Amino acid sequence: MNPPPQYEFCLVRLRSSTQKGGTLIVEAVTDYASHERRICDPDGYRPPFCPRCRGRRLHVHDYRERVLRAEPGPPVTRTVRLLCVLCEAIWQVLPLFLARHLWRSWKVVRHTLMPDAQASSPSEPPHWPKVPERTVRRWRQRWLRPAHTLGQILAASGQAVWATLATGLPVDATCADLVWAYAREHTGPPLAGLAALLYRLQPKVRLM
């Protein structure tokens, strides 16, 4: 039997210690309509303080267009970047449904990897654009890689609910097993929710 696929470098890439700013994931924004309401308001995505220096003056730096591939909904959405006046850190703000390092929404990734999780949902679109097979193969390799590192992050989180989730997995659990376990215990989009949780606990490690 072939050994399980190993981590790709991009999934555990270390950031420079001198980097200012980064990405903020707003976990409360789970759909496009909610995102559009917030993005039209200069204060809609403004956090109460800068995560780097705790300064309370963050201004809109710019807006960027995010092109979404194989998307059944709007193919382009805007995101906002905020500038901290005190430390000059720039923060990219993303709604929960946008995958941080992929040109996709989490809905597209979920449809590709977890079709059974949404087969009965009336809110799902009847037709989906095709994801290139090469991309699907790459996602599936990541989907089936060992979940040991991710389980360690959850177990060391200091929160009993996440530690229980991690310790309840078998020794040879894959990332797919971890996502399905998360989906059984928590409502909401499982891939997006788990990816945001891991980013909150350890920004240097990616789910996908």
XYZ file of N, CA and C in Angstrom:
624
model
N 0.838 -1.189 0.000
C 0.000 0.000 0.000
C 0.882 1.251 0.000
N 0.539 2.227 -0.816
C 1.323 3.450 -0.888
C 1.181 4.252 0.398
N 2.259 4.931 0.835
C 2.161 5.760 2.036
C 1.277 6.962 1.771
N 0.696 7.558 2.825
C -0.165 8.727 2.620
C 0.643 9.907 2.103
N 0.017 10.815 1.363
C 0.740 11.980 0.845
C 1.251 12.864 1.966
N 2.405 13.460 1.759
C 2.996 14.327 2.763
C 2.526 15.773 2.566
N 2.826 16.591 3.554
C 2.448 17.998 3.482
C 3.197 18.699 2.362
N 2.496 19.521 1.616
C 3.156 20.413 0.675
C 3.722 21.604 1.450
N 4.797 22.160 0.951
C 5.450 23.266 1.645
C 4.493 24.434 1.870
N 3.613 24.689 0.891
C 2.727 25.843 0.997
C 1.746 25.724 2.152
N 1.517 24.505 2.661
C 0.541 24.312 3.735
C 1.127 24.605 5.110
N 2.424 24.676 5.215
C 3.067 24.973 6.496
C 4.132 26.050 6.317
N 3.888 26.971 5.411
C 4.862 28.022 5.098
C 5.000 28.980 6.275
N 6.238 29.314 6.631
C 6.496 30.258 7.714
C 6.575 31.665 7.170
N 5.933 32.603 7.872
C 5.979 34.001 7.462
C 7.186 34.696 8.076
N 7.660 35.729 7.416
C 8.764 36.521 7.949
C 8.347 37.186 9.255
N 9.243 37.193 10.227
C 8.934 37.807 11.513
C 8.788 39.315 11.405
N 9.266 39.896 10.311
C 9.181 41.348 10.142
C 7.901 41.762 9.407
N 7.094 40.795 8.995
C 5.882 41.126 8.248
C 4.890 41.857 9.132
N 4.338 42.925 8.583
C 3.290 43.656 9.275
C 1.947 43.259 8.692
N 0.950 43.158 9.542
C -0.385 42.865 9.054
C -0.573 41.407 8.697
N -1.558 41.160 7.838
C -1.895 39.798 7.468
C -3.353 39.725 7.048
N -3.998 38.627 7.388
C -5.388 38.394 7.003
C -6.253 38.250 8.240
N -7.423 38.846 8.189
C -8.431 38.673 9.228
C -9.631 37.975 8.598
N -10.073 36.877 9.186
C -11.240 36.153 8.693
C -12.428 36.481 9.587
N -13.474 37.025 8.989
C -14.677 37.381 9.741
C -15.630 36.189 9.665
N -15.650 35.409 10.721
C -16.368 34.140 10.707
C -17.883 34.309 10.725
N -18.353 35.497 11.058
C -19.802 35.727 11.090
C -20.390 35.917 9.695
N -19.557 36.207 8.709
C -20.049 36.472 7.350
C -19.922 35.193 6.536
N -21.036 34.490 6.383
C -21.016 33.172 5.761
C -21.612 33.142 4.359
N -22.152 34.259 3.871
C -22.782 34.250 2.549
C -22.508 35.562 1.831
N -22.718 35.539 0.528
C -22.400 36.678 -0.325
C -23.250 37.899 -0.002
N -24.531 37.700 0.296
C -25.422 38.822 0.581
C -24.967 39.590 1.824
N -24.582 38.869 2.865
C -24.084 39.526 4.081
C -22.785 40.266 3.803
N -21.939 39.665 2.986
C -20.677 40.310 2.624
C -20.920 41.614 1.864
N -21.853 41.613 0.916
C -22.142 42.821 0.144
C -22.646 43.943 1.028
N -23.446 43.616 2.025
C -23.934 44.655 2.942
C -22.774 45.266 3.725
N -21.853 44.436 4.163
C -20.732 44.955 4.955
C -19.735 45.731 4.105
N -19.455 45.234 2.907
C -18.410 45.854 2.093
C -18.825 47.244 1.636
N -20.118 47.536 1.602
C -20.611 48.859 1.204
C -20.539 49.869 2.341
N -20.250 49.409 3.537
C -20.171 50.273 4.713
C -18.705 50.376 5.139
N -18.121 51.574 5.188
C -16.710 51.695 5.590
C -16.409 51.080 6.959
N -17.421 51.024 7.817
C -17.224 50.437 9.142
C -17.630 48.970 9.200
N -18.130 48.429 8.080
C -18.677 47.084 8.100
C -17.678 46.012 8.485
N -16.432 46.176 8.055
C -15.398 45.194 8.344
C -14.286 45.759 9.241
N -14.505 46.909 9.816
C -13.450 47.524 10.634
C -13.420 46.885 12.024
N -12.305 46.242 12.417
C -12.228 45.653 13.764
C -12.072 46.748 14.810
N -12.345 46.450 16.079
C -12.241 47.479 17.124
C -10.817 47.925 17.411
N -9.833 47.082 17.062
C -8.434 47.460 17.295
C -7.542 46.666 16.350
N -6.308 47.122 16.190
C -5.325 46.445 15.355
C -4.812 45.206 16.087
N -4.858 44.026 15.476
C -4.369 42.822 16.152
C -2.875 42.852 16.456
N -2.132 43.715 15.787
C -0.680 43.753 15.982
C -0.281 44.658 17.143
N -0.813 45.890 17.175
C -0.378 46.850 18.185
C -1.499 47.297 19.116
N -2.706 46.817 18.868
C -3.898 47.158 19.647
C -4.351 48.602 19.462
N -3.795 49.274 18.453
C -4.241 50.629 18.142
C -5.684 50.626 17.658
N -6.383 51.728 17.890
C -7.816 51.789 17.585
C -8.141 52.644 16.361
N -7.129 53.033 15.606
C -7.376 53.834 14.405
C -6.994 53.028 13.172
N -7.986 52.426 12.548
C -7.775 51.677 11.309
C -8.597 52.325 10.205
N -7.918 52.680 9.132
C -8.568 53.323 7.995
C -8.648 52.363 6.814
N -9.617 52.585 5.950
C -9.701 51.801 4.717
C -8.485 52.125 3.852
N -7.692 51.101 3.533
C -6.501 51.289 2.699
C -6.862 51.203 1.225
N -7.573 50.150 0.844
C -8.055 50.017 -0.531
C -9.044 48.864 -0.607
N -9.634 48.726 -1.778
C -10.522 47.598 -2.072
C -9.889 46.807 -3.210
N -10.019 45.495 -3.144
C -9.471 44.631 -4.181
C -10.559 43.721 -4.732
N -10.444 43.436 -6.013
C -11.365 42.486 -6.618
C -10.800 41.075 -6.496
N -11.632 40.172 -6.042
C -11.239 38.762 -5.912
C -11.998 37.967 -6.967
N -11.268 37.413 -7.935
C -11.878 36.607 -8.995
C -12.044 35.181 -8.472
N -13.260 34.663 -8.552
C -13.558 33.321 -8.069
C -13.771 32.384 -9.252
N -13.023 31.318 -9.311
C -13.092 30.390 -10.431
C -14.085 29.261 -10.138
N -14.746 28.792 -11.192
C -15.730 27.705 -11.090
C -16.804 28.029 -10.063
N -17.180 29.287 -9.990
C -18.134 29.734 -8.986
C -19.551 29.721 -9.544
N -20.516 29.079 -8.867
C -21.892 29.083 -9.359
C -22.593 30.421 -9.157
N -22.061 31.251 -8.251
C -22.633 32.568 -8.003
C -21.826 33.647 -8.704
N -21.835 34.889 -8.163
C -21.064 35.975 -8.764
C -19.584 35.614 -8.859
N -18.966 35.766 -10.034
C -17.576 35.319 -10.218
C -16.531 36.293 -9.666
N -16.956 37.481 -9.284
C -16.018 38.480 -8.757
C -16.623 39.098 -7.507
N -15.808 39.263 -6.478
C -16.266 39.951 -5.278
C -15.169 40.889 -4.798
N -15.566 41.914 -4.078
C -14.591 42.867 -3.548
C -14.218 42.501 -2.118
N -12.960 42.734 -1.780
C -12.504 42.620 -0.401
C -11.843 43.929 -0.015
N -11.749 44.177 1.273
C -11.201 45.436 1.762
C -9.905 45.182 2.521
N -8.975 46.146 2.431
C -7.769 46.121 3.255
C -7.777 47.360 4.140
N -7.383 47.172 5.389
C -7.393 48.240 6.380
C -5.971 48.541 6.830
N -5.697 49.812 7.056
C -4.375 50.272 7.478
C -4.436 50.792 8.909
N -3.546 50.283 9.764
C -3.427 50.799 11.126
C -2.565 52.059 11.094
N -3.101 53.152 11.547
C -2.374 54.426 11.534
C -1.157 54.366 12.456
N -1.247 53.627 13.547
C -0.183 53.625 14.546
C 1.035 52.806 14.110
N 0.825 51.551 13.678
C 1.970 50.688 13.345
C 2.113 50.432 11.851
N 1.197 50.953 11.053
C 1.208 50.844 9.586
C 1.011 49.406 9.086
N 0.477 48.550 9.914
C 0.153 47.198 9.456
C -1.064 47.261 8.536
N -1.047 46.440 7.495
C -2.157 46.376 6.549
C -2.833 45.019 6.707
N -4.144 45.048 6.908
C -4.912 43.835 7.155
C -5.895 43.594 6.026
N -5.769 42.446 5.387
C -6.762 41.990 4.415
C -7.908 41.336 5.181
N -9.130 41.725 4.875
C -10.283 41.177 5.585
C -11.081 40.293 4.629
N -11.325 39.059 5.045
C -12.056 38.106 4.219
C -13.283 37.592 4.956
N -14.405 37.435 4.243
C -15.546 36.737 4.840
C -15.235 35.250 4.947
N -15.983 34.557 5.786
C -15.711 33.146 6.031
C -15.773 32.309 4.766
N -16.665 32.658 3.827
C -16.897 31.771 2.683
C -15.809 31.822 1.617
N -14.864 32.762 1.706
C -13.766 32.822 0.745
C -12.560 32.047 1.271
N -12.058 31.111 0.483
C -10.867 30.360 0.874
C -9.651 31.281 0.799
N -8.871 31.318 1.859
C -7.814 32.327 1.991
C -6.744 32.204 0.915
N -6.293 31.001 0.600
C -5.191 30.827 -0.348
C -5.623 30.212 -1.665
N -6.900 30.107 -1.910
C -7.398 29.500 -3.136
C -8.242 30.509 -3.894
N -8.236 30.442 -5.217
C -9.075 31.332 -6.023
C -10.480 30.733 -6.114
N -11.023 30.376 -4.989
C -12.316 29.707 -4.921
C -13.058 30.153 -3.664
N -14.347 29.880 -3.664
C -15.084 29.951 -2.413
C -15.030 28.561 -1.782
N -15.221 28.507 -0.459
C -15.219 27.207 0.203
C -16.375 26.335 -0.288
N -17.439 26.971 -0.774
C -18.571 26.201 -1.280
C -18.145 25.330 -2.468
N -17.300 25.864 -3.339
C -16.822 25.100 -4.495
C -15.933 23.943 -4.043
N -15.050 24.195 -3.083
C -14.185 23.132 -2.578
C -15.021 22.048 -1.910
N -16.008 22.462 -1.131
C -16.875 21.494 -0.453
C -17.676 20.666 -1.463
N -18.184 21.319 -2.494
C -18.942 20.595 -3.514
C -18.086 19.534 -4.198
N -16.795 19.826 -4.362
C -15.878 18.896 -5.021
C -15.487 17.730 -4.112
N -15.224 18.035 -2.838
C -14.692 17.025 -1.932
C -15.741 16.365 -1.046
N -16.858 17.046 -0.805
C -17.877 16.540 0.124
C -19.267 16.616 -0.515
N -19.477 16.006 -1.668
C -20.790 16.126 -2.317
C -21.930 15.575 -1.475
N -21.663 14.555 -0.657
C -22.718 13.952 0.158
C -23.187 14.888 1.270
N -22.369 15.873 1.626
C -22.726 16.763 2.727
C -23.776 17.781 2.329
N -24.067 17.910 1.036
C -24.982 18.956 0.595
C -25.982 18.445 -0.433
N -26.010 17.153 -0.674
C -26.839 16.616 -1.746
C -28.311 16.946 -1.561
N -28.764 17.014 -0.311
C -30.181 17.235 -0.056
C -30.528 18.687 0.222
N -29.565 19.594 0.109
C -29.819 20.994 0.435
C -30.510 21.697 -0.729
N -31.697 22.282 -0.487
C -32.396 22.968 -1.577
C -31.737 24.280 -1.987
N -30.814 24.788 -1.158
C -30.159 26.057 -1.468
C -28.998 25.905 -2.431
N -28.585 24.670 -2.702
C -27.463 24.456 -3.593
C -27.882 24.675 -5.046
N -27.033 25.309 -5.855
C -27.370 25.530 -7.272
C -27.455 24.215 -8.030
N -28.337 24.127 -9.033
C -28.483 22.865 -9.776
C -27.301 22.565 -10.693
N -26.579 23.591 -11.117
C -25.461 23.384 -12.044
C -24.211 24.083 -11.500
N -23.084 23.393 -11.587
C -21.811 23.924 -11.106
C -20.815 23.985 -12.257
N -20.049 25.077 -12.380
C -18.956 25.101 -13.364
C -17.939 24.016 -13.028
N -17.254 23.553 -14.029
C -16.313 22.438 -13.849
C -14.991 22.927 -13.280
N -14.511 22.244 -12.272
C -13.183 22.497 -11.718
C -12.186 21.648 -12.491
N -11.061 22.208 -12.951
C -10.081 21.425 -13.713
C -9.625 20.185 -12.948
N -9.440 19.104 -13.664
C -9.078 17.836 -13.035
C -7.751 17.932 -12.287
N -6.823 18.701 -12.810
C -5.536 18.853 -12.125
C -5.722 19.489 -10.747
N -6.618 20.478 -10.668
C -6.917 21.119 -9.386
C -7.600 20.132 -8.440
N -8.522 19.342 -8.972
C -9.215 18.348 -8.156
C -8.230 17.341 -7.575
N -7.285 16.896 -8.379
C -6.284 15.936 -7.889
C -5.463 16.545 -6.766
N -5.062 17.808 -6.909
C -4.271 18.467 -5.862
C -5.079 18.587 -4.568
N -6.348 18.977 -4.685
C -7.197 19.077 -3.497
C -7.344 17.722 -2.815
N -7.537 16.666 -3.607
C -7.746 15.345 -3.016
C -6.482 14.828 -2.324
N -5.321 15.177 -2.856
C -4.080 14.805 -2.179
C -3.999 15.473 -0.809
N -4.367 16.731 -0.747
C -4.371 17.437 0.537
C -5.455 16.884 1.457
N -6.580 16.529 0.879
C -7.725 15.997 1.614
C -7.378 14.681 2.315
N -6.485 13.896 1.695
C -6.152 12.575 2.215
C -4.812 12.530 2.942
N -4.200 13.669 3.169
C -2.929 13.660 3.883
C -3.179 13.455 5.385
N -2.174 13.019 6.143
C -2.357 12.782 7.575
C -2.774 14.060 8.314
N -3.645 13.900 9.296
C -4.164 15.049 10.057
C -3.430 15.235 11.379
N -2.272 14.581 11.514
C -1.570 14.593 12.801
C -1.242 16.020 13.261
N -0.664 16.823 12.371
C -0.279 18.191 12.755
C -1.498 19.030 13.119
N -2.558 18.913 12.331
C -3.776 19.675 12.621
C -4.390 19.225 13.944
N -4.342 17.924 14.203
C -4.863 17.426 15.479
C -4.066 17.954 16.656
N -2.756 18.072 16.500
C -1.929 18.622 17.576
C -2.300 20.072 17.870
N -2.575 20.837 16.824
C -2.967 22.240 17.010
C -4.258 22.323 17.804
N -5.230 21.487 17.457
C -6.506 21.491 18.170
C -6.334 21.007 19.606
N -5.530 19.972 19.798
C -5.337 19.429 21.138
C -4.643 20.422 22.063
N -3.775 21.274 21.495
C -3.028 22.252 22.298
C -3.740 23.599 22.399
N -4.978 23.671 21.916
C -5.694 24.953 21.880
C -6.104 25.461 23.249
N -6.145 24.559 24.245
C -6.604 24.958 25.570
C -8.114 24.937 25.716
N -8.824 24.517 24.668
C -10.279 24.444 24.712
C -10.704 22.979 24.627
N -11.506 22.559 25.587
C -11.849 21.145 25.719
C -12.564 20.604 24.489
N -13.432 21.417 23.875
C -14.209 20.929 22.741
C -13.311 20.562 21.567
N -12.259 21.361 21.319
C -11.355 21.068 20.207
C -10.392 19.945 20.575
N -9.951 19.909 21.823
C -9.073 18.817 22.254
C -9.794 17.476 22.161
N -11.075 17.448 22.539
C -11.855 16.220 22.449
C -12.015 15.773 21.002
N -12.246 16.739 20.119
C -12.367 16.416 18.695
C -11.094 15.776 18.178
N -9.946 16.341 18.546
C -8.663 15.839 18.052
C -8.334 14.469 18.629
N -8.524 14.295 19.922
C -8.145 13.030 20.555
C -9.109 11.901 20.199
N -10.275 12.240 19.684
C -11.226 11.207 19.281
C -10.955 10.618 17.919
N -9.982 11.161 17.198
C -9.650 10.658 15.863
C -8.718 9.452 15.954
N -8.802 8.523 14.997
C -7.838 7.414 14.980
C -6.433 7.912 14.653
N -5.446 7.103 14.961
C -4.047 7.503 14.764
C -3.754 7.818 13.307
N -4.352 7.069 12.394
C -4.090 7.252 10.971
C -5.126 8.146 10.291
N -5.768 9.023 11.043
C -6.811 9.896 10.491
C -6.240 10.839 9.438
N -7.044 11.101 8.431
C -6.675 12.054 7.384
C -7.382 13.387 7.638
N -7.036 14.384 6.831
C -7.727 15.669 6.929
C -9.219 15.510 6.636
N -9.551 14.585 5.730
C -10.959 14.310 5.442
C -11.669 13.817 6.691
N -11.038 12.915 7.441
C -11.633 12.408 8.675
C -11.858 13.535 9.676
N -10.898 14.441 9.764
C -11.015 15.560 10.696
C -12.171 16.474 10.312
N -12.311 16.774 9.022
C -13.395 17.653 8.576
C -14.751 17.003 8.830
N -14.875 15.717 8.536
C -16.147 15.027 8.767
C -16.482 14.970 10.255
N -15.472 14.786 11.099
C -15.702 14.788 12.545
C -16.175 16.159 13.014
N -15.559 17.204 12.466
C -15.985 18.567 12.794
C -17.428 18.798 12.337
N -17.776 18.302 11.155
C -19.122 18.498 10.610
C -20.181 17.800 11.458
N -19.839 16.660 12.044
C -20.810 15.932 12.869
C -21.119 16.655 14.171
N -20.168 17.453 14.649
C -20.312 18.086 15.963
C -20.727 19.553 15.899
N -20.598 20.195 14.723
C -20.820 21.638 14.645
C -21.643 21.984 13.412
N -22.528 22.951 13.590
C -23.324 23.423 12.472
C -22.507 24.402 11.631
N -23.030 24.720 10.460
C -22.330 25.653 9.588
C -21.446 24.927 8.596
N -20.833 25.676 7.678
C -19.986 25.069 6.638
C -18.744 24.439 7.248
N -18.554 23.118 7.119
C -17.460 22.457 7.841
C -16.069 22.832 7.363
N -15.849 22.881 6.048
C -14.519 23.232 5.550
C -14.144 24.652 5.933
N -15.039 25.581 5.671
C -14.767 26.985 5.989
C -14.604 27.183 7.490
N -15.469 26.546 8.275
C -15.403 26.708 9.724
C -14.123 26.157 10.310
N -13.726 24.950 9.881
C -12.499 24.352 10.408
C -11.274 25.115 9.934
N -11.265 25.558 8.676
C -10.132 26.336 8.161
C -9.957 27.621 8.960
N -11.063 28.302 9.281
C -10.990 29.539 10.060
C -10.517 29.262 11.481
N -10.987 28.168 12.069
C -10.563 27.811 13.426
C -9.062 27.541 13.472
N -8.556 26.765 12.528
C -7.123 26.469 12.494
C -6.306 27.727 12.273
N -6.804 28.626 11.422
C -6.081 29.878 11.188
C -6.045 30.725 12.465
N -7.137 30.701 13.213
C -7.180 31.447 14.462
C -6.190 30.882 15.471
N -6.029 29.569 15.479
C -5.129 28.930 16.438
C -3.678 28.958 15.989
N -3.441 28.771 14.680
C -2.067 28.719 14.165
C -2.069 29.215 12.721
N -1.845 30.525 12.511
C -1.924 31.101 11.165
C -0.930 30.530 10.165
N 0.109 29.864 10.642
C 1.153 29.377 9.738
C 0.813 28.038 9.100
N -0.287 27.438 9.498
C -0.666 26.122 8.977
C -2.016 26.229 8.290
N -2.111 25.639 7.097
C -3.338 25.688 6.296
C -4.034 24.331 6.267
N -5.355 24.383 6.189
C -6.125 23.161 6.003
C -5.995 22.655 4.571
N -6.149 23.555 3.585
C -6.106 23.179 2.176
C -5.110 24.072 1.426
